[in-house]
Coordinates of C-alpha atoms and ligand atoms in Angstrom, one line a residue:
X208 CA 36.4 139.7 -61.9
X209 CA 37.2 143.3 -61.8
X210 CA 34.3 144.6 -63.9
X211 CA 32.3 147.7 -63.0
X212 CA 29.1 147.0 -61.2
X213 CA 26.6 149.0 -59.1
X214 CA 26.4 148.6 -55.3
X215 CA 23.2 149.6 -53.7
X216 CA 25.0 151.6 -51.0
X217 CA 27.4 153.5 -53.2
X218 CA 26.9 153.3 -57.0
X219 CA 29.4 151.7 -59.3
X220 CA 32.4 150.0 -57.8
X221 CA 35.3 148.1 -59.2
X222 CA 35.3 144.5 -58.2
X223 CA 37.9 142.9 -55.9
X224 CA 39.0 143.4 -52.3
X225 CA 37.0 145.6 -50.0
X226 CA 35.8 147.8 -52.8
X227 CA 32.9 145.3 -53.3
X228 CA 33.3 141.6 -53.7
X229 CA 33.4 140.1 -57.2
X230 CA 32.8 136.6 -55.9
X231 CA 31.5 135.4 -52.6
X232 CA 31.2 132.1 -50.8
X233 CA 28.4 131.8 -48.2
X234 CA 27.9 128.8 -46.0
X235 CA 24.5 127.6 -44.6
X236 CA 22.3 128.8 -47.5
X237 CA 19.3 126.6 -47.4
X238 CA 17.2 129.0 -45.4
X239 CA 17.1 132.2 -43.3
X240 CA 20.1 134.6 -43.3
X241 CA 22.3 132.5 -45.7
X242 CA 19.6 132.3 -48.4
X243 CA 18.8 136.0 -48.0
X244 CA 22.5 137.0 -48.2
X245 CA 23.0 135.0 -51.4
X246 CA 20.0 136.7 -53.0
X247 CA 21.1 140.2 -51.9
X248 CA 24.7 139.8 -53.0
X249 CA 23.7 138.3 -56.3
X250 CA 21.3 141.2 -56.9
X251 CA 24.3 143.6 -56.3
X252 CA 26.3 141.9 -59.0
X253 CA 28.4 139.5 -56.9
X254 CA 28.9 136.0 -58.2
X255 CA 27.7 133.9 -55.2
X256 CA 28.7 130.4 -54.4
X257 CA 26.0 129.1 -52.0
X258 CA 27.2 126.2 -49.9
X259 CA 24.9 123.8 -48.2
X260 CA 24.6 120.2 -47.0
X261 CA 21.9 119.5 -49.6
X262 CA 22.5 121.3 -52.9
X263 CA 18.9 120.3 -53.9
X264 CA 17.7 122.7 -51.2
X265 CA 19.6 125.5 -52.9
X266 CA 18.1 125.1 -56.4
X267 CA 15.7 127.9 -55.8
X268 CA 18.5 130.3 -55.1
X269 CA 20.3 129.3 -58.3
X270 CA 17.1 129.8 -60.3
X271 CA 16.4 133.2 -58.7
X272 CA 20.0 134.2 -59.5
X273 CA 20.3 137.9 -59.7
X274 CA 22.8 139.9 -61.7
X275 CA 25.8 138.1 -60.4
X276 CA 24.3 134.6 -60.4
X277 CA 24.2 131.9 -57.7
X278 CA 26.0 128.6 -58.0
X279 CA 25.0 125.9 -55.4
X280 CA 27.8 123.7 -54.0
X281 CA 27.7 120.9 -51.5
X282 CA 29.6 121.4 -48.2
X283 CA 29.0 120.4 -44.6
X284 CA 31.0 122.7 -42.4
X285 CA 31.7 119.9 -40.0
X286 CA 33.5 118.1 -42.8
X287 CA 36.7 120.1 -43.6
X288 CA 37.3 118.1 -46.8
X289 CA 33.9 119.0 -48.2
X290 CA 34.7 122.7 -47.5
X291 CA 38.1 122.4 -49.2
X292 CA 36.5 120.9 -52.3
X293 CA 33.7 123.5 -52.4
X294 CA 36.1 126.4 -52.1
X295 CA 38.4 124.9 -54.8
X296 CA 35.4 124.6 -57.1
X297 CA 34.3 128.1 -56.3
X298 CA 37.7 129.5 -57.0
X299 CA 37.8 127.5 -60.3
X300 CA 34.5 129.1 -61.4
X301 CA 35.0 132.6 -59.9
X302 CA 35.9 135.4 -62.3
X303 CA 39.7 135.6 -62.2
X304 CA 39.8 132.7 -59.8
X305 CA 39.3 135.2 -56.9
X306 CA 37.1 134.8 -53.8
X307 CA 36.7 138.3 -52.4
X308 CA 34.1 137.6 -49.7
X309 CA 33.3 134.6 -47.5
X310 CA 30.5 134.6 -45.0
X311 CA 30.8 131.8 -42.5
X312 CA 27.1 131.7 -41.7
X313 CA 26.1 128.0 -41.1
X314 CA 24.9 127.5 -37.6
X315 CA 22.5 125.6 -35.3
X316 CA 20.8 126.6 -32.2
X317 CA 19.7 124.5 -29.2
X318 CA 17.7 125.2 -26.2
X319 CA 17.5 123.5 -22.8
X320 CA 19.1 123.3 -19.4
X321 CA 22.8 122.5 -19.8
X322 CA 22.7 120.0 -17.0
X323 CA 20.6 117.7 -19.0
X324 CA 22.1 118.5 -22.4
X325 CA 25.0 116.0 -22.6
X326 CA 27.3 115.1 -25.4
X327 CA 26.8 112.0 -27.5
X328 CA 26.8 108.8 -25.6
X329 CA 30.0 107.1 -24.6
X330 CA 30.0 103.4 -24.2
X331 CA 28.2 102.5 -20.9
X332 CA 30.6 102.1 -18.1
X333 CA 31.0 98.6 -16.5
X334 CA 28.9 98.3 -13.3
X335 CA 31.9 98.5 -11.1
X336 CA 32.7 101.9 -12.5
X337 CA 29.2 103.3 -12.0
X338 CA 29.2 106.6 -10.1
X339 CA 27.8 106.6 -6.6
X340 CA 24.2 107.8 -6.5
X341 CA 24.1 111.5 -5.9
X342 CA 22.5 112.9 -2.7
X343 CA 18.7 113.4 -3.1
X344 CA 18.6 117.2 -3.1
X345 CA 17.5 119.6 -5.8
X346 CA 20.3 120.9 -8.1
X347 CA 18.7 124.3 -8.3
X348 CA 16.2 126.5 -6.7
X349 CA 12.8 125.8 -8.3
X350 CA 10.2 128.5 -9.0
X351 CA 7.6 129.3 -6.4
X352 CA 4.8 126.8 -6.1
X353 CA 4.5 123.1 -5.4
X354 CA 7.6 121.2 -6.5
X355 CA 7.3 117.7 -8.0
X356 CA 9.3 115.0 -6.3
X357 CA 12.7 114.4 -7.9
X358 CA 13.3 110.8 -8.7
X359 CA 16.2 110.9 -11.1
X360 CA 19.5 112.7 -11.3
X361 CA 21.1 114.1 -14.5
X362 CA 23.7 111.8 -16.0
X363 CA 27.2 112.9 -15.1
X364 CA 29.1 114.7 -17.9
X365 CA 30.2 112.4 -20.7
X366 CA 28.0 109.5 -19.5
X367 CA 25.1 108.3 -21.5
X368 CA 21.6 108.4 -20.0
X369 CA 20.4 104.9 -19.4
X370 CA 17.8 105.1 -22.2
X371 CA 16.9 107.1 -25.3
X372 CA 13.6 108.1 -23.9
X373 CA 12.3 109.5 -20.6
X374 CA 13.0 112.6 -18.7
X375 CA 16.8 112.6 -19.1
X376 CA 17.0 111.3 -22.6
X377 CA 20.2 111.8 -24.5
X378 CA 20.5 115.3 -26.0
X379 CA 23.2 115.6 -28.6
X380 CA 22.8 119.3 -28.7
X381 CA 26.0 120.5 -27.1
X382 CA 28.4 118.6 -29.3
X383 CA 26.5 119.4 -32.5
X384 CA 26.3 123.1 -31.6
X385 CA 30.1 123.3 -31.1
X386 CA 30.9 121.1 -34.1
X387 CA 28.9 123.4 -36.4
X388 CA 29.1 126.8 -34.8
X389 CA 32.7 126.8 -33.6
X390 CA 34.7 124.1 -35.3
X391 CA 32.8 124.6 -38.5
X392 CA 33.2 128.3 -38.5
X393 CA 37.0 128.0 -37.7
X394 CA 37.4 125.6 -40.6
X395 CA 35.5 127.9 -43.0
X396 CA 37.7 130.9 -41.9
X397 CA 40.8 128.8 -42.4
X398 CA 40.0 127.6 -45.9
X399 CA 38.8 131.1 -47.0
X400 CA 41.9 132.7 -45.5
X401 CA 44.2 130.3 -47.3
X402 CA 42.6 131.1 -50.6
X403 CA 42.7 134.9 -50.0
X404 CA 46.3 134.9 -48.9
X405 CA 47.3 133.6 -52.3
X406 CA 45.4 136.4 -54.1
X407 CA 46.7 139.8 -55.1
X408 CA 45.6 142.9 -53.2
X409 CA 42.9 144.7 -55.0
X410 CA 40.3 147.4 -54.6
X411 CA 40.4 150.8 -52.9
X412 CA 41.2 149.4 -49.5
X413 CA 44.0 147.3 -50.9
X414 CA 42.4 144.2 -49.5
X415 CA 42.9 140.6 -50.5
X416 CA 39.4 139.7 -49.3
X417 CA 36.8 139.9 -46.5
X418 CA 35.7 137.1 -44.2
X419 CA 32.6 137.6 -42.1
X420 CA 31.2 135.2 -39.5
X421 CA 27.6 135.3 -38.3
X422 CA 27.8 135.8 -34.6
X423 CA 25.1 136.8 -32.2
X424 CA 24.1 139.2 -29.4
X425 CA 24.4 136.0 -27.2
X426 CA 28.1 136.3 -27.5
X427 CA 27.8 139.0 -24.8
X428 CA 24.3 138.8 -23.5
X429 CA 23.9 135.6 -21.4
X430 CA 20.5 134.1 -22.0
X431 CA 19.4 131.2 -19.8
X432 CA 18.4 127.9 -21.5
X433 CA 20.9 128.3 -24.2
X434 CA 24.3 128.0 -22.5
X435 CA 25.9 126.0 -25.2
X436 CA 24.7 128.3 -28.0
X437 CA 25.8 131.4 -26.0
X438 CA 29.2 129.9 -25.4
X439 CA 29.5 129.0 -29.1
X440 CA 28.8 132.5 -30.2
X441 CA 31.2 134.0 -27.5
X442 CA 33.8 131.8 -29.2
X443 CA 32.9 133.2 -32.6
X444 CA 33.4 136.8 -31.3
X445 CA 36.8 135.8 -30.0
X446 CA 37.6 133.9 -33.3
X447 CA 36.8 137.0 -35.3
X448 CA 38.8 139.4 -33.1
X449 CA 41.8 137.2 -33.0
X450 CA 41.9 136.1 -36.6
X451 CA 41.3 139.7 -37.6
X452 CA 44.6 140.6 -35.9
X453 CA 46.4 137.7 -37.6
X454 CA 45.1 138.4 -41.1
X455 CA 45.1 142.2 -41.1
X456 CA 48.8 142.5 -42.0
X457 CA 48.1 140.4 -45.1
X458 CA 45.2 142.5 -46.3
X459 CA 42.4 140.1 -45.3
X460 CA 39.6 141.8 -43.3
X461 CA 37.6 139.8 -40.7
X462 CA 34.2 141.1 -39.7
X463 CA 32.0 139.9 -36.8
X464 CA 28.3 140.0 -37.6
X465 CA 26.8 140.9 -34.2
X466 CA 23.4 139.6 -35.0
X467 CA 20.1 140.3 -33.2
X468 CA 16.7 138.6 -33.9
X469 CA 16.1 137.6 -37.5
X470 CA 13.2 135.6 -39.0
X471 CA 14.5 132.3 -40.1
X472 CA 14.2 128.5 -39.6
X473 CA 16.6 128.6 -36.6
X474 CA 14.0 127.8 -34.0
X475 CA 12.1 125.3 -36.1
X476 CA 15.3 123.5 -37.0
X477 CA 16.4 123.3 -33.3
X478 CA 13.0 122.1 -32.2
X479 CA 12.9 119.5 -34.9
X480 CA 16.2 118.1 -33.5
X481 CA 15.0 118.3 -29.9
X482 CA 11.3 119.0 -29.4
X483 CA 12.0 119.5 -25.6
X484 CA 9.5 116.7 -24.8
X485 CA 11.8 115.5 -22.0
X486 CA 10.9 118.6 -19.9
X487 CA 7.3 117.5 -19.8
X488 CA 8.2 114.5 -17.6
X489 CA 7.6 115.4 -14.0
X490 CA 10.8 113.7 -12.9
X491 CA 13.0 115.9 -15.1
X492 CA 14.6 118.3 -12.6
X493 CA 13.9 121.1 -15.0
X494 CA 10.2 120.2 -15.4
X495 CA 9.0 123.3 -13.5
X496 CA 10.8 125.4 -16.1
X497 CA 9.4 123.7 -19.2
X498 CA 7.3 126.6 -20.3
X499 CA 10.2 129.1 -19.9
X500 CA 12.5 126.8 -21.8
X501 CA 9.9 126.5 -24.7
X502 CA 9.5 130.3 -24.7
X503 CA 13.3 130.7 -25.0
X504 CA 13.4 128.4 -28.0
X505 CA 11.5 130.9 -30.1
X506 CA 12.7 134.1 -28.5
X507 CA 14.5 135.2 -31.7
X508 CA 11.4 134.8 -33.8
X509 CA 9.2 137.4 -32.1
X510 CA 7.8 140.6 -33.3
X511 CA 11.1 142.5 -33.0
X512 CA 12.8 140.1 -35.4
X513 CA 14.0 141.7 -38.7
X514 CA 13.2 140.0 -41.9
X515 CA 16.2 138.1 -43.3
X516 CA 16.1 140.4 -46.4
X517 CA 16.4 143.5 -44.3
X518 CA 19.3 142.0 -42.3
X519 CA 21.0 140.8 -45.6
X520 CA 20.7 144.3 -47.1
X521 CA 22.3 146.0 -44.1
X522 CA 25.1 143.4 -43.9
X523 CA 25.8 143.4 -47.7
X524 CA 26.1 147.2 -47.7
X525 CA 28.7 147.0 -44.9
X526 CA 30.7 144.1 -46.3
X527 CA 30.8 145.6 -49.8
X528 CA 31.9 149.0 -48.6
X529 CA 35.5 150.0 -49.4
X530 CA 36.6 149.4 -45.8
X531 CA 34.3 146.9 -44.1
X532 CA 34.0 147.5 -40.4
X533 CA 35.3 144.9 -37.8
X534 CA 31.8 144.6 -36.5
X535 CA 28.4 144.9 -38.1
X536 CA 25.5 145.3 -35.7
X537 CA 22.2 144.2 -37.3
X538 CA 19.0 142.4 -36.5
X539 CA 16.2 143.1 -34.0
X540 CA 17.3 144.4 -30.7
X541 CA 21.0 144.1 -31.6
X542 CA 22.0 147.7 -30.8
X543 CA 20.0 147.9 -27.6
X544 CA 21.4 144.5 -26.4
X545 CA 24.9 145.5 -27.2
X546 CA 24.5 148.7 -25.1
X547 CA 22.9 146.5 -22.3
X548 CA 25.8 144.1 -22.3
X549 CA 28.6 146.7 -22.5
X550 CA 27.3 149.2 -20.0
X551 CA 25.3 147.5 -17.2
X552 CA 26.9 145.7 -14.3
X553 CA 26.8 141.9 -14.8
X554 CA 24.7 141.3 -11.7
X555 CA 22.1 143.7 -13.0
X556 CA 22.2 141.9 -16.4
X557 CA 21.8 138.5 -14.7
X558 CA 18.8 139.9 -12.7
X559 CA 17.1 141.0 -15.9
X560 CA 17.9 137.7 -17.6
X561 CA 16.3 135.7 -14.7
X562 CA 13.2 137.8 -14.8
X563 CA 12.9 137.5 -18.6
X564 CA 13.5 133.7 -18.7
X565 CA 11.6 132.4 -15.7
X566 CA 14.3 131.8 -13.2
Ligands
NAP166 N1 17.9 134.0 -36.7 C1 18.4 134.7 -35.7 O1 17.6 135.4 -34.9 C2 19.9 134.6 -35.4 C3 20.4 135.4 -34.4 C4 21.7 135.5 -34.2 C5 22.6 134.7 -34.9 N2 22.1 133.9 -35.9 C6 23.0 133.0 -36.6 O2 22.7 133.1 -38.0 C7 23.2 132.0 -38.7 C8 22.2 131.5 -39.7 O3 21.0 131.1 -39.0 P1 19.5 131.3 -39.4 O4 18.9 132.1 -38.4 O5 19.5 131.8 -40.8 O6 18.9 129.9 -39.2 P2 18.5 128.7 -40.3 O7 17.4 129.2 -41.1 O8 18.2 127.5 -39.4 O9 19.8 128.5 -41.2 C9 20.9 127.8 -40.8 C10 21.6 127.3 -42.0 O10 22.8 126.6 -41.5 C11 22.9 125.4 -42.2 N3 23.7 124.4 -41.5 C12 23.5 123.9 -40.3 N4 24.4 123.0 -40.0 C13 25.2 122.9 -41.1 C14 26.4 122.2 -41.4 N5 26.9 121.3 -40.6 N6 27.0 122.4 -42.6 C15 26.5 123.4 -43.5 N7 25.4 124.1 -43.2 C16 24.8 123.9 -42.0 C17 21.5 125.0 -42.4 O11 21.4 124.0 -43.4 P3 20.5 122.7 -43.4 O12 19.3 123.0 -44.2 O13 21.4 121.7 -44.1 O14 20.3 122.3 -42.0 C18 20.8 126.3 -42.8 O15 21.0 126.6 -44.1 C19 23.6 131.0 -37.6 O16 25.0 131.0 -37.4 C20 22.9 131.5 -36.4 O17 23.5 131.1 -35.2 C21 20.7 133.8 -36.1

C-alpha cells in the first residue's frame, strides 16, 4: 500500500494510517450500510475486504469492484475463529500486509416488548421447581379502551415458554442481538486492533489504523419496543469510548458511528426472524400494543431515512480524513436526536417517547 490515490473529500492522499486507508475490512456486507460502504471505499481507491456469513451474497460487490477492488471473505462475527481467519487472509492479500481501516458494522435489530423476549430455552425445570403462578394482575398499564382478559403470564427470565407457538412463544431475539451487536463487535475490534498494533505508524496523523463501529442514535435515545437493541447500541458507544482510550497511545483511532435512519434490510431481516405474530393473540399481555410494536419495527425505514449510499459517502469522507473524529454523526434524524438526548431532561424525553410509540 502507500500509493497515491484520490479521496473524494480531499484530493490525492498517501495511503496508510489516517491519511486515507489503503485496505479496509468491513463486516456485515451483504446489504444496507455494509454493502454501500464497501462500494464507496472501493470507488475511492481503497482495497476492501467485505466480510459476510455468506460470501455468495457478496459476489455482486466483488463484481462491481471500484478502483480499489472488493474481495469477499466469509466471517460470522459470533464466531471469533472465523473473524481471525478472515482478517489473516485480508492481511495476506492487502497491499503491504496492512489493514488501515476496519468497520465493525454487522448488526441485527429486534422489536418487541422485553418481558416477552426471552433468551433461548433452557431445559424445562422439573415440576417440583416450577415457579408459583404469578398474581392475576396486569404487568403494565394498558392503553385506553377495553382491555382483553389476561390469561397467561410471561415466562420468567431464562425459562422457556411451554410451547413454540402461541402468545408467549419463544423469542430468541435478546440473545442474538447481544451475540451479534455486542460480543461480535467486541471480537471484531479485538482482532482488528491486534493486527493494527503490529503495523508501523503511517500517514499524516501518524496512525497505525482506524477502527469504526456502527452504533446508533438508540445508544442515547431510549425508544420503546426495542430495549435489547437500544441496550446493545449503548454498549457499543461505551465500547468505542473505552477502547479509543486504550488504543490511542498506540496510534489506533476508534470512531463511533452515531447512526440515524438509513434505508437497508434491517427491518425486513428482523421481521423475518420474528414476524411479531405473537402480539396478535389476545392473551399476549402486550396485545393492545401490537400496532405500536409493528410501527416501531419499521421506524428507521421511513421518509427521513438516508439512502445507504449517502450515509456511506459521509462516513467514508470522515474515516479517510487525516484525523478521523471520535464520533461521526450521520443518517436521518441523527443530529436532531443527538441534540434531543443531550439537552432535554430525561423525563421529558420519556414523555415524548411514550407519545411517539403508543404507550
Ligand atoms: N439502518 C438503520 O437505520 C440503522 C440505524 C442505526 C444503526 N444501524 C446499524 O447499522 C448496521 C448495519 O445494518 P443495516 O441497517 O445495514 O442492516 P442490514 O441491511 O440488515 O445489514 C446487516 C448486515 O449485518 C450482517 N450480519 C448480521 N449478523 C451477522 C453475523 N452474525 N455475522 C456477520 N454478519 C452479520 C447481515 O448479514 P446476513 O445477510 O448474513 O444476515 C447484513 O449484511 C447494524 O449494526 C445496525 O445496527 C442501522
